[in-house]
PDB file of C-alpha atoms in Angstrom:
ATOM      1  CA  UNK A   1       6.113  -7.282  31.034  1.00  0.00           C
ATOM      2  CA  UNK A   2       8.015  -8.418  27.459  1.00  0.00           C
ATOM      3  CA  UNK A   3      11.221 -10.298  28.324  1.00  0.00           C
ATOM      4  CA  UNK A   4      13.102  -7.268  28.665  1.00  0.00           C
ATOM      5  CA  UNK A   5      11.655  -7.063  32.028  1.00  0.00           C
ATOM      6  CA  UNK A   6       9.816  -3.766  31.069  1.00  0.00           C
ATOM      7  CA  UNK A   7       6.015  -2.887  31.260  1.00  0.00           C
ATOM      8  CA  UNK A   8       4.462  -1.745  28.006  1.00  0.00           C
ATOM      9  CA  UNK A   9       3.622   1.962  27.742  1.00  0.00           C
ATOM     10  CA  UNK A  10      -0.233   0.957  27.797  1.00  0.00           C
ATOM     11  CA  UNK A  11      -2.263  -2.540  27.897  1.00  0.00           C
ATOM     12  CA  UNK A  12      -1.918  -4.962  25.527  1.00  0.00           C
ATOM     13  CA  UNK A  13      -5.257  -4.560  24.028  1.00  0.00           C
ATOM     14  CA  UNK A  14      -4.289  -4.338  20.663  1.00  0.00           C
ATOM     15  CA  UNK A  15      -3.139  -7.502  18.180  1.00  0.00           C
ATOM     16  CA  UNK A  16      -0.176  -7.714  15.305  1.00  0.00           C
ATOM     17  CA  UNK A  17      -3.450  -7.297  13.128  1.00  0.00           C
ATOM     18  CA  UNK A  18      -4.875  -4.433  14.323  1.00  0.00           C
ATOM     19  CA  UNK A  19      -1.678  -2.685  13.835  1.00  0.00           C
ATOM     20  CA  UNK A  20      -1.514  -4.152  10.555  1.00  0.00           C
ATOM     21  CA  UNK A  21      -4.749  -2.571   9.592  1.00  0.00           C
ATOM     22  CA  UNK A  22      -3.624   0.519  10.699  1.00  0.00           C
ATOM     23  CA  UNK A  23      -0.263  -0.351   9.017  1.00  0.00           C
ATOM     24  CA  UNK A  24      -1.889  -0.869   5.635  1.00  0.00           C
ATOM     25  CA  UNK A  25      -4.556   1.920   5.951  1.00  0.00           C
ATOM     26  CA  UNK A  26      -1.684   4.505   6.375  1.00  0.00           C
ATOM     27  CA  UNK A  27       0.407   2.805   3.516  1.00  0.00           C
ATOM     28  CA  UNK A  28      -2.900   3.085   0.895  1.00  0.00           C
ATOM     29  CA  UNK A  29      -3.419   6.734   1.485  1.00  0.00           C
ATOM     30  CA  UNK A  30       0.547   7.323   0.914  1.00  0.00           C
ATOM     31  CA  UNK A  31       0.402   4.994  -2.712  1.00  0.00           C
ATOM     32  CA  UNK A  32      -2.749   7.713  -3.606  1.00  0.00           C
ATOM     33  CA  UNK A  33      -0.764  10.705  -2.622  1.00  0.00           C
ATOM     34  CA  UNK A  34       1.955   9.460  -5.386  1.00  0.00           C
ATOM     35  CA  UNK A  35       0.284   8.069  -7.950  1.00  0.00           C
ATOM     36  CA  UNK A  36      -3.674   8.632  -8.298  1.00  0.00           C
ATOM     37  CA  UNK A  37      -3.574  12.094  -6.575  1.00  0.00           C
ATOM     38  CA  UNK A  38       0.261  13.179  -7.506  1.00  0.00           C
ATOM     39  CA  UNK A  39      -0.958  15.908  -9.367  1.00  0.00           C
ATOM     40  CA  UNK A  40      -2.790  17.210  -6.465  1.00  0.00           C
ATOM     41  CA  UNK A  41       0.167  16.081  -4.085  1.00  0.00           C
ATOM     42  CA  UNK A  42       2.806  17.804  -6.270  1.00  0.00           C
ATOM     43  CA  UNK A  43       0.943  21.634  -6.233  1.00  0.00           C
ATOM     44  CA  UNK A  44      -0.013  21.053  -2.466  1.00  0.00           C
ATOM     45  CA  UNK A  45       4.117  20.539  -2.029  1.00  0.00           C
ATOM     46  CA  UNK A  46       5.026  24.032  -2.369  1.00  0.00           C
ATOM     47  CA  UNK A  47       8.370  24.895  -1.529  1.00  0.00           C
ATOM     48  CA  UNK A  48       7.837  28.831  -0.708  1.00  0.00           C
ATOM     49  CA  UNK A  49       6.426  27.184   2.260  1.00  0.00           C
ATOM     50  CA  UNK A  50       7.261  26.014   5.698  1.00  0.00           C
ATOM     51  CA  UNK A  51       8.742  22.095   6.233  1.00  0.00           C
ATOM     52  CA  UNK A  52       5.936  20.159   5.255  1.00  0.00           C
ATOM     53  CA  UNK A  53       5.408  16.611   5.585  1.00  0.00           C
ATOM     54  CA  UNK A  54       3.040  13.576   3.949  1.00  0.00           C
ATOM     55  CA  UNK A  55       0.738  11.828   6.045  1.00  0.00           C
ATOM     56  CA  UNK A  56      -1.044   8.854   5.287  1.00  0.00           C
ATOM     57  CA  UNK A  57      -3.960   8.135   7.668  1.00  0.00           C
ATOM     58  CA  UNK A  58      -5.370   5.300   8.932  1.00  0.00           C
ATOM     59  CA  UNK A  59      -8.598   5.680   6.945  1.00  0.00           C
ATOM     60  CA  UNK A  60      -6.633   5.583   3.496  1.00  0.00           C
ATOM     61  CA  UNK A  61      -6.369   9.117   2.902  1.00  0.00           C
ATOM     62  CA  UNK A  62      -3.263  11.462   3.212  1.00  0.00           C
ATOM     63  CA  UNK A  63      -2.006  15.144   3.759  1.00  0.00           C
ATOM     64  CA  UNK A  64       0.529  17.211   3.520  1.00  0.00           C
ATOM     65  CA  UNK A  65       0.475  19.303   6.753  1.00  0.00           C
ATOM     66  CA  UNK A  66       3.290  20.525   9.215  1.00  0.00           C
ATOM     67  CA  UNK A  67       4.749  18.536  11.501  1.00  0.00           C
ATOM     68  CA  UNK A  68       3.144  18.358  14.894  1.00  0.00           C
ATOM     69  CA  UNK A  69       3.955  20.906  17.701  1.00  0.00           C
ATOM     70  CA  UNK A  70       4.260  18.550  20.551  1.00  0.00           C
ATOM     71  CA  UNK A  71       7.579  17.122  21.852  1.00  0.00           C
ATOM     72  CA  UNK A  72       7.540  14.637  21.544  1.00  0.00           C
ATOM     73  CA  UNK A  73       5.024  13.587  18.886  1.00  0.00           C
ATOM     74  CA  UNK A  74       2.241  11.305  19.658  1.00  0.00           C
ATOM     75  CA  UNK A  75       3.859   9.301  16.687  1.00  0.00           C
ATOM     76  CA  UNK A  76       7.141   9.408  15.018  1.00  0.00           C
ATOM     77  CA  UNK A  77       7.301  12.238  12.171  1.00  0.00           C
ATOM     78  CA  UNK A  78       7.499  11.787   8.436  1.00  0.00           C
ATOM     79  CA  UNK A  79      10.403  13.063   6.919  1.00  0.00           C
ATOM     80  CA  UNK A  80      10.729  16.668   7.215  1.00  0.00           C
ATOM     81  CA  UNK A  81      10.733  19.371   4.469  1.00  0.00           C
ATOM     82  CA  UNK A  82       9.925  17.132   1.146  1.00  0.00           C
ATOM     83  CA  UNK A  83       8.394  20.158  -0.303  1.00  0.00           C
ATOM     84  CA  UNK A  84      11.989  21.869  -0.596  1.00  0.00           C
ATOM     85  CA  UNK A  85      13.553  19.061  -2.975  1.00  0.00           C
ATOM     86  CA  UNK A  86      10.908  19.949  -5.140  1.00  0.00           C
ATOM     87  CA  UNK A  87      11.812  21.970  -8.357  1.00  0.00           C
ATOM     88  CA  UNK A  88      15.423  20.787  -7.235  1.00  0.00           C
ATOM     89  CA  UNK A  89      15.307  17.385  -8.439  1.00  0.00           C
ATOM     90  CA  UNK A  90      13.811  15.643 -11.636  1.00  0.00           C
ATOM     91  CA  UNK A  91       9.982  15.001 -10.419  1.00  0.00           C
ATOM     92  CA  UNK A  92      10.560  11.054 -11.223  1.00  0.00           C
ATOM     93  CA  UNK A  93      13.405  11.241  -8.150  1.00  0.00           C
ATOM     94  CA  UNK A  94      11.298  13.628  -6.071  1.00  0.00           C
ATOM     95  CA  UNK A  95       8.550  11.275  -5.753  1.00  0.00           C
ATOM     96  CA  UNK A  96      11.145   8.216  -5.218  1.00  0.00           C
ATOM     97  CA  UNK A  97      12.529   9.683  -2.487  1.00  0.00           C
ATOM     98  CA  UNK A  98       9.214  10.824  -0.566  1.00  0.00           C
ATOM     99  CA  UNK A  99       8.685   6.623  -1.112  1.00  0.00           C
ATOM    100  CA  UNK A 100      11.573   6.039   0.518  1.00  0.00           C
ATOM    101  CA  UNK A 101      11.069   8.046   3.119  1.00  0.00           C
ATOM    102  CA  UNK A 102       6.792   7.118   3.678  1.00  0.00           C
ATOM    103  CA  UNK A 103       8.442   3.193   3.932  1.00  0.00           C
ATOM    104  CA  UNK A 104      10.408   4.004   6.885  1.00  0.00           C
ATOM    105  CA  UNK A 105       7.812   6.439   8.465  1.00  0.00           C
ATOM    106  CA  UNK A 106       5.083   3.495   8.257  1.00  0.00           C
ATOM    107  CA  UNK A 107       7.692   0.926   9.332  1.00  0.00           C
ATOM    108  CA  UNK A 108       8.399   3.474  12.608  1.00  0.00           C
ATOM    109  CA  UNK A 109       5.005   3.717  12.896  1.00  0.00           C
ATOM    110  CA  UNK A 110       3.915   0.053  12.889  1.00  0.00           C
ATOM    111  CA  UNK A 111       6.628  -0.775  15.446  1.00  0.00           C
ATOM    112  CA  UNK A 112       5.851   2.479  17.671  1.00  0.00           C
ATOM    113  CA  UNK A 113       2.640   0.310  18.381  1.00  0.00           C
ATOM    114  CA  UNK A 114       4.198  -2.382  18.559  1.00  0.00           C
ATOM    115  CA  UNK A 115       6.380  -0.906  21.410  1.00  0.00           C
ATOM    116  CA  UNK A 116       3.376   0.832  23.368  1.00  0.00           C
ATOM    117  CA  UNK A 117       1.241  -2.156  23.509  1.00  0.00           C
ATOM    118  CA  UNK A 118       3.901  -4.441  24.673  1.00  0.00           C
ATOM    119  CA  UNK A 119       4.253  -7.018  21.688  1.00  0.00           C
ATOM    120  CA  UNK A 120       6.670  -9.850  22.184  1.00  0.00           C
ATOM    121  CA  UNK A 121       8.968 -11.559  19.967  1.00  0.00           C
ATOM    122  CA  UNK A 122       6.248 -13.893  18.378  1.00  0.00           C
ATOM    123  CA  UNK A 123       3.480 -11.013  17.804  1.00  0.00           C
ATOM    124  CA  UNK A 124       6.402  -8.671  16.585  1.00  0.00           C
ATOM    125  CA  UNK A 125       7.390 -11.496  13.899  1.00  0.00           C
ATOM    126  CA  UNK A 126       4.027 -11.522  12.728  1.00  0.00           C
ATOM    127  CA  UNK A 127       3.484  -8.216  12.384  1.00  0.00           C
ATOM    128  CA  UNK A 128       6.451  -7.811  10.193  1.00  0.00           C
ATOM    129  CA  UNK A 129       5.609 -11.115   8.185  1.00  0.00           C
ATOM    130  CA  UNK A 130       1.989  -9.157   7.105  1.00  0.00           C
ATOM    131  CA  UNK A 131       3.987  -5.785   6.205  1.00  0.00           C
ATOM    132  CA  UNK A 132       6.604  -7.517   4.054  1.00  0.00           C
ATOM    133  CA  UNK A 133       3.749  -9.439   2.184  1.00  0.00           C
ATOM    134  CA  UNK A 134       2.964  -5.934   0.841  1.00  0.00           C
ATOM    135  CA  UNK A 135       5.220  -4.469  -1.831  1.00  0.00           C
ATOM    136  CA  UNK A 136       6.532  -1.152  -0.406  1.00  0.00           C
ATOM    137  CA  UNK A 137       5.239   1.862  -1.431  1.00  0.00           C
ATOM    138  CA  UNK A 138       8.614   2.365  -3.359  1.00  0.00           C
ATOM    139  CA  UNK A 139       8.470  -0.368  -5.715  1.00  0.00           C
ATOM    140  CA  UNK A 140       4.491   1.078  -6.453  1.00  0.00           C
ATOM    141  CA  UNK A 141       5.965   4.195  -7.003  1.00  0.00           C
ATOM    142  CA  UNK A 142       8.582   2.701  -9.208  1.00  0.00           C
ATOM    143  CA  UNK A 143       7.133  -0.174 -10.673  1.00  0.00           C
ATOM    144  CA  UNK A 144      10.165  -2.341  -9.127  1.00  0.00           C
ATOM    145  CA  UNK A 145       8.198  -4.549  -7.300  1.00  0.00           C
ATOM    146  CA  UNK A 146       8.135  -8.133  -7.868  1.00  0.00           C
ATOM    147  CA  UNK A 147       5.442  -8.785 -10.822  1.00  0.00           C
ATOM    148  CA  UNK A 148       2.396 -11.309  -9.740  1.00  0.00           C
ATOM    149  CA  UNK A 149       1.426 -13.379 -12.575  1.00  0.00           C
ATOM    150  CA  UNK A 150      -2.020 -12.806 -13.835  1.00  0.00           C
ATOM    151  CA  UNK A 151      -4.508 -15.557 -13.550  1.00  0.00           C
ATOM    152  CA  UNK A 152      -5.737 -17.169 -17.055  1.00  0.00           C
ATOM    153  CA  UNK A 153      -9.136 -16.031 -18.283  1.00  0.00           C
ATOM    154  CA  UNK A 154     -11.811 -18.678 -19.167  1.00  0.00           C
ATOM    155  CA  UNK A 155      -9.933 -19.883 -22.704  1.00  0.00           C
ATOM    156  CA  UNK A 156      -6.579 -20.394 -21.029  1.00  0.00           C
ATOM    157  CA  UNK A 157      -4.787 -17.735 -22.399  1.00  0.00           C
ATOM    158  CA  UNK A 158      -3.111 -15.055 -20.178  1.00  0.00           C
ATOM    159  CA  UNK A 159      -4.554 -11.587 -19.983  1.00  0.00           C
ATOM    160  CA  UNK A 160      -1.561  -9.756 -20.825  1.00  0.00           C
ATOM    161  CA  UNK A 161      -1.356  -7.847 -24.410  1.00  0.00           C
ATOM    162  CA  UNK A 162      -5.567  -8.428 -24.545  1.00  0.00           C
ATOM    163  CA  UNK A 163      -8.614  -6.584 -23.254  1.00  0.00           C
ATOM    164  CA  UNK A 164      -8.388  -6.053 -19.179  1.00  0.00           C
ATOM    165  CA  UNK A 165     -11.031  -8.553 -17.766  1.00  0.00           C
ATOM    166  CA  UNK A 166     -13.523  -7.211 -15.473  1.00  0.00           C
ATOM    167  CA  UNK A 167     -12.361  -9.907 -12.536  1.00  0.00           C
ATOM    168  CA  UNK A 168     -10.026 -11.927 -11.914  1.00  0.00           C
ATOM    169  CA  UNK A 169     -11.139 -15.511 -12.926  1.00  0.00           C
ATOM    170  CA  UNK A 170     -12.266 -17.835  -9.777  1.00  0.00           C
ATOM    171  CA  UNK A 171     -10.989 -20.851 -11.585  1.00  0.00           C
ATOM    172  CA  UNK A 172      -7.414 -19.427 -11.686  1.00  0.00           C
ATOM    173  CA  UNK A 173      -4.253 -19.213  -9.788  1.00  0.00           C
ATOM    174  CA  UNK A 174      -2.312 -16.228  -9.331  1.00  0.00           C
ATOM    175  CA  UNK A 175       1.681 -16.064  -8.429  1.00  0.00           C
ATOM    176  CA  UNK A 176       2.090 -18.142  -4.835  1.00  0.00           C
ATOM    177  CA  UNK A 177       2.676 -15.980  -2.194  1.00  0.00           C
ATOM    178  CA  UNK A 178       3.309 -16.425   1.497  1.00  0.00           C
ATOM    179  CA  UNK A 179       0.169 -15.023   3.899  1.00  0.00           C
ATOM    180  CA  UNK A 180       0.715 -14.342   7.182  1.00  0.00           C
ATOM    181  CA  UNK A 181      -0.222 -17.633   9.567  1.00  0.00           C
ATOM    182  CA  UNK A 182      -3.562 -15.831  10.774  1.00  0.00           C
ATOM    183  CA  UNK A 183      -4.976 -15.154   6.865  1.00  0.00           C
ATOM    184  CA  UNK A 184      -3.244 -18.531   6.119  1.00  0.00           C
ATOM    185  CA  UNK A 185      -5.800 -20.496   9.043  1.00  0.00           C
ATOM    186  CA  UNK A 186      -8.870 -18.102   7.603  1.00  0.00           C
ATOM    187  CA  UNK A 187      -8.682 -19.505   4.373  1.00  0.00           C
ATOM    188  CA  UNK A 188      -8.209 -22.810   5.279  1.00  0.00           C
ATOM    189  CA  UNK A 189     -11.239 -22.464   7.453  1.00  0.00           C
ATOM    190  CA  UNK A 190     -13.114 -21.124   5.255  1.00  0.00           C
ATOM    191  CA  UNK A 191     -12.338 -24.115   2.794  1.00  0.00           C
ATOM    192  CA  UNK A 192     -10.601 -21.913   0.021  1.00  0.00           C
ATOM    193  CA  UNK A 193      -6.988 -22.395  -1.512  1.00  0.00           C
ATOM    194  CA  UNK A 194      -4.291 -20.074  -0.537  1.00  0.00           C
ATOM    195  CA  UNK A 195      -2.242 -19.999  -3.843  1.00  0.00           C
ATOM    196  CA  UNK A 196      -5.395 -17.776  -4.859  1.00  0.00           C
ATOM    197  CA  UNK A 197      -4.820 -14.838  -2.151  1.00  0.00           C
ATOM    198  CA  UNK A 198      -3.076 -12.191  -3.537  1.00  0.00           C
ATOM    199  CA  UNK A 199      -3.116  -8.507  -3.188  1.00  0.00           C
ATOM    200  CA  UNK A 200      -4.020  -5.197  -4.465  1.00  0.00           C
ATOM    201  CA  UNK A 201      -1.150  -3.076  -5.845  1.00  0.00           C
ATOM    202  CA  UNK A 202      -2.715  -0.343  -3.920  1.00  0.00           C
ATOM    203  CA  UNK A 203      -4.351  -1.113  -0.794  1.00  0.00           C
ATOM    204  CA  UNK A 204      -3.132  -4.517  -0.286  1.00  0.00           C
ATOM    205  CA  UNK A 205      -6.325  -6.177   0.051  1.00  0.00           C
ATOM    206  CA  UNK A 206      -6.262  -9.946  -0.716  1.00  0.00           C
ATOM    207  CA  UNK A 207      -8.630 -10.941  -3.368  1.00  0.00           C
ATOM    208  CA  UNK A 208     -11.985 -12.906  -2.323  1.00  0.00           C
ATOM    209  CA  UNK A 209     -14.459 -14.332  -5.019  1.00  0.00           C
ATOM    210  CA  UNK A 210     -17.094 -12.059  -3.789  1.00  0.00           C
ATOM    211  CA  UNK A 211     -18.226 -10.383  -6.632  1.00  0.00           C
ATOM    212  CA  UNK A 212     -15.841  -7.229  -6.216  1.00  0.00           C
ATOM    213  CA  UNK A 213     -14.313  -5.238  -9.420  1.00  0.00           C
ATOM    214  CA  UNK A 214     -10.691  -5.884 -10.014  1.00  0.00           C
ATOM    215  CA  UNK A 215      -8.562  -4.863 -12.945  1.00  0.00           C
ATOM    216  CA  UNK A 216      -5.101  -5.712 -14.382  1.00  0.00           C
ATOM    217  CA  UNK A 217      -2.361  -3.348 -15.465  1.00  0.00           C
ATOM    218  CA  UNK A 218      -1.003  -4.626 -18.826  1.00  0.00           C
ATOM    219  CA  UNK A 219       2.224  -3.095 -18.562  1.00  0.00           C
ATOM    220  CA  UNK A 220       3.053  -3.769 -14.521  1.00  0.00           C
ATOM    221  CA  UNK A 221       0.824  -6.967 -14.054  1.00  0.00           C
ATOM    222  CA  UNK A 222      -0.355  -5.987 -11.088  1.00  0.00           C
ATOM    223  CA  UNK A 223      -4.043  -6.202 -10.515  1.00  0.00           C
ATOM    224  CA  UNK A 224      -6.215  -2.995  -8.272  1.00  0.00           C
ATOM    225  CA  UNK A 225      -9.347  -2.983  -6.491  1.00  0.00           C
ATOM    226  CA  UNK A 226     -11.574  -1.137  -9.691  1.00  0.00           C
ATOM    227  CA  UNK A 227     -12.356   1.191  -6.403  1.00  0.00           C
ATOM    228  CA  UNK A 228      -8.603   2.124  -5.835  1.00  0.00           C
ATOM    229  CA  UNK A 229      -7.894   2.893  -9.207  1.00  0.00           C
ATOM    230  CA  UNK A 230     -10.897   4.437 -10.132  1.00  0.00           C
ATOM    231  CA  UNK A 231     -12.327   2.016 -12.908  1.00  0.00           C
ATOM    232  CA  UNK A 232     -15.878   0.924 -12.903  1.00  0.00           C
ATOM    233  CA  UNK A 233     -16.950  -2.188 -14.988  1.00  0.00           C
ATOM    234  CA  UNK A 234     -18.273  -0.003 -17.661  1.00  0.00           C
ATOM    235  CA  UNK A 235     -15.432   2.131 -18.119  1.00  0.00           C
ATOM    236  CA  UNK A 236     -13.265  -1.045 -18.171  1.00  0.00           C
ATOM    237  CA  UNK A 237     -15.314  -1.502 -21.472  1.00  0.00           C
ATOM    238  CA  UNK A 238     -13.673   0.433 -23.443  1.00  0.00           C
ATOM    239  CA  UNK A 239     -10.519   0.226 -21.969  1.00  0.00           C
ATOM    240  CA  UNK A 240      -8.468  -1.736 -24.843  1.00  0.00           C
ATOM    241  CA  UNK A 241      -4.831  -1.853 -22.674  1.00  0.00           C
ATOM    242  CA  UNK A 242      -5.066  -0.567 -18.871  1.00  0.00           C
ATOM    243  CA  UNK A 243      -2.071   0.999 -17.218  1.00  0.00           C
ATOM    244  CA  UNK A 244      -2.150   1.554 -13.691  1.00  0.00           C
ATOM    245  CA  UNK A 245      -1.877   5.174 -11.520  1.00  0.00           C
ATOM    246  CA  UNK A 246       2.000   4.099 -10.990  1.00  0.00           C
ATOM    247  CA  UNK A 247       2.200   3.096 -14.985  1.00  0.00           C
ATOM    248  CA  UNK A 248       0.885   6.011 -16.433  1.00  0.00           C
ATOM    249  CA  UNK A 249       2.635   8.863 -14.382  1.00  0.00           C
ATOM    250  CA  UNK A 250       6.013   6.844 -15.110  1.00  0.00           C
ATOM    251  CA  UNK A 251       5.554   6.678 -18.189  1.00  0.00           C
ATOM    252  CA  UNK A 252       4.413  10.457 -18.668  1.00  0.00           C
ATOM    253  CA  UNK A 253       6.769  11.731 -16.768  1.00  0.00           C
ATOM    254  CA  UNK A 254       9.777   9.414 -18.848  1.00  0.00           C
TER     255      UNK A 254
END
């Protein structure tokens, strides 16, 4: 029982992190929907038809489906009917307000767990100390978020205004950040410093010096898993100033 007096809805047999995972699975495939694939999202958000709502799944993907049948839901819905705001609304607000809206559907979601496998106060702090180390989906969206300062490259100077680097630099130290007491004890386990954690402006992910492709967006300052964004080592080549999913459809849309 939680200190309510009540019995959870099921077992306890999942952590804050697990949830988390989910949390930040669901939260990728909604930053996709509105800025890699917004395109795609926009055409599949017809308003001729029925309410439709956006999804994000667990496995980083999205839809845009009808709501479920079932009362009530297995989960709590997204909002309702985004498709019919449209051609009603300047496309730059459209996609702000679906943001707004995904941020409290994931937040509803997160906690829904939260409720059904009985969390207490401590494991429900935690939870919500991982989710608010993400930026929200509406600062991606709007490029409101709180920059992170990119590390130096090998000479010292800062990326910005040069050619994106292929990875972030071992040797340097990105913006300080707090991480959530579990990823805090894993890196000091693991012997590593955790002023160099920080996260991808897409999925979330913390960086580790394991090789992987990151790149920086010269105009946000945010760095991206190369996999997220779609940039491979060669194509960051010829890439003379990179602008991120979010930069790019701001700015074409502006």
């Amino acid at each position: 029982m939680d200190e309510s007096g009540s019995a959870p809805i099921f077992p306890n047999v999942r952590t804050p992190e697990d949830v988390f995972r989910d949390f930040r699975g669901r939260r990728a495939g909604i930053v996709k929907a509105l800025t890699t694939d917004v395109e795609k999202f926009y055409k599949m958000c017809d308003p001729e038809k029925e309410n439709l709502c956006l999804y994000g799944l667990s496995n980083e993907t999205w839809e845009v489906t009808l709501p479920a049948e079932e009362v009530p839901p297995e989960l709590p819905e997204p909002a309702l009917g985004i498709n019919f705001a449209r051609d009603g609304m300047a496309e730059k607000d459209w996609l702000t307000l679906v943001a707004v809206h995904s941020d409290a559907w994931l937040i509803a979601v997160a906690f829904y767990f939260g409720a059904r496998f009985g969390f207490d106060k401590d494991a429900r702090r935690r939870l919500f100390t991982m989710i608010s180390n993400l930026p929200t989906v509406y600062e991606v969206v709007t490029g409101s978020g709180k920059k992170q300062s990119k590390p130096a490259n090998s000479n010292g100077k800062s990326k910005s205004g040069s050619k994106p680097s292929k990875k972030p630099n071992s040797n340097s130290k990105p913006a300080k950040q707090p991480l959530p007491k579990q990823e805090e004890q894993m890196v000091k386990e693991e012997g590593g410093d955790k002023d160099q954690a920080y996260l991808c402006g897409t999925c979330g992910g913390s960086y580790s010096n394991n090789g992987e492709f990151w790149i920086g967006c010269d105009i946000c300052e945010n760095w991206y898993h190369g996999d997220c964004v779609r940039i491979t080592p060669a194509k960051a080549e010829h890439i003379k100033q990179y602008k991120c999913p979010a930069c790019s459809n701001k700015r074409s849309r502006e």
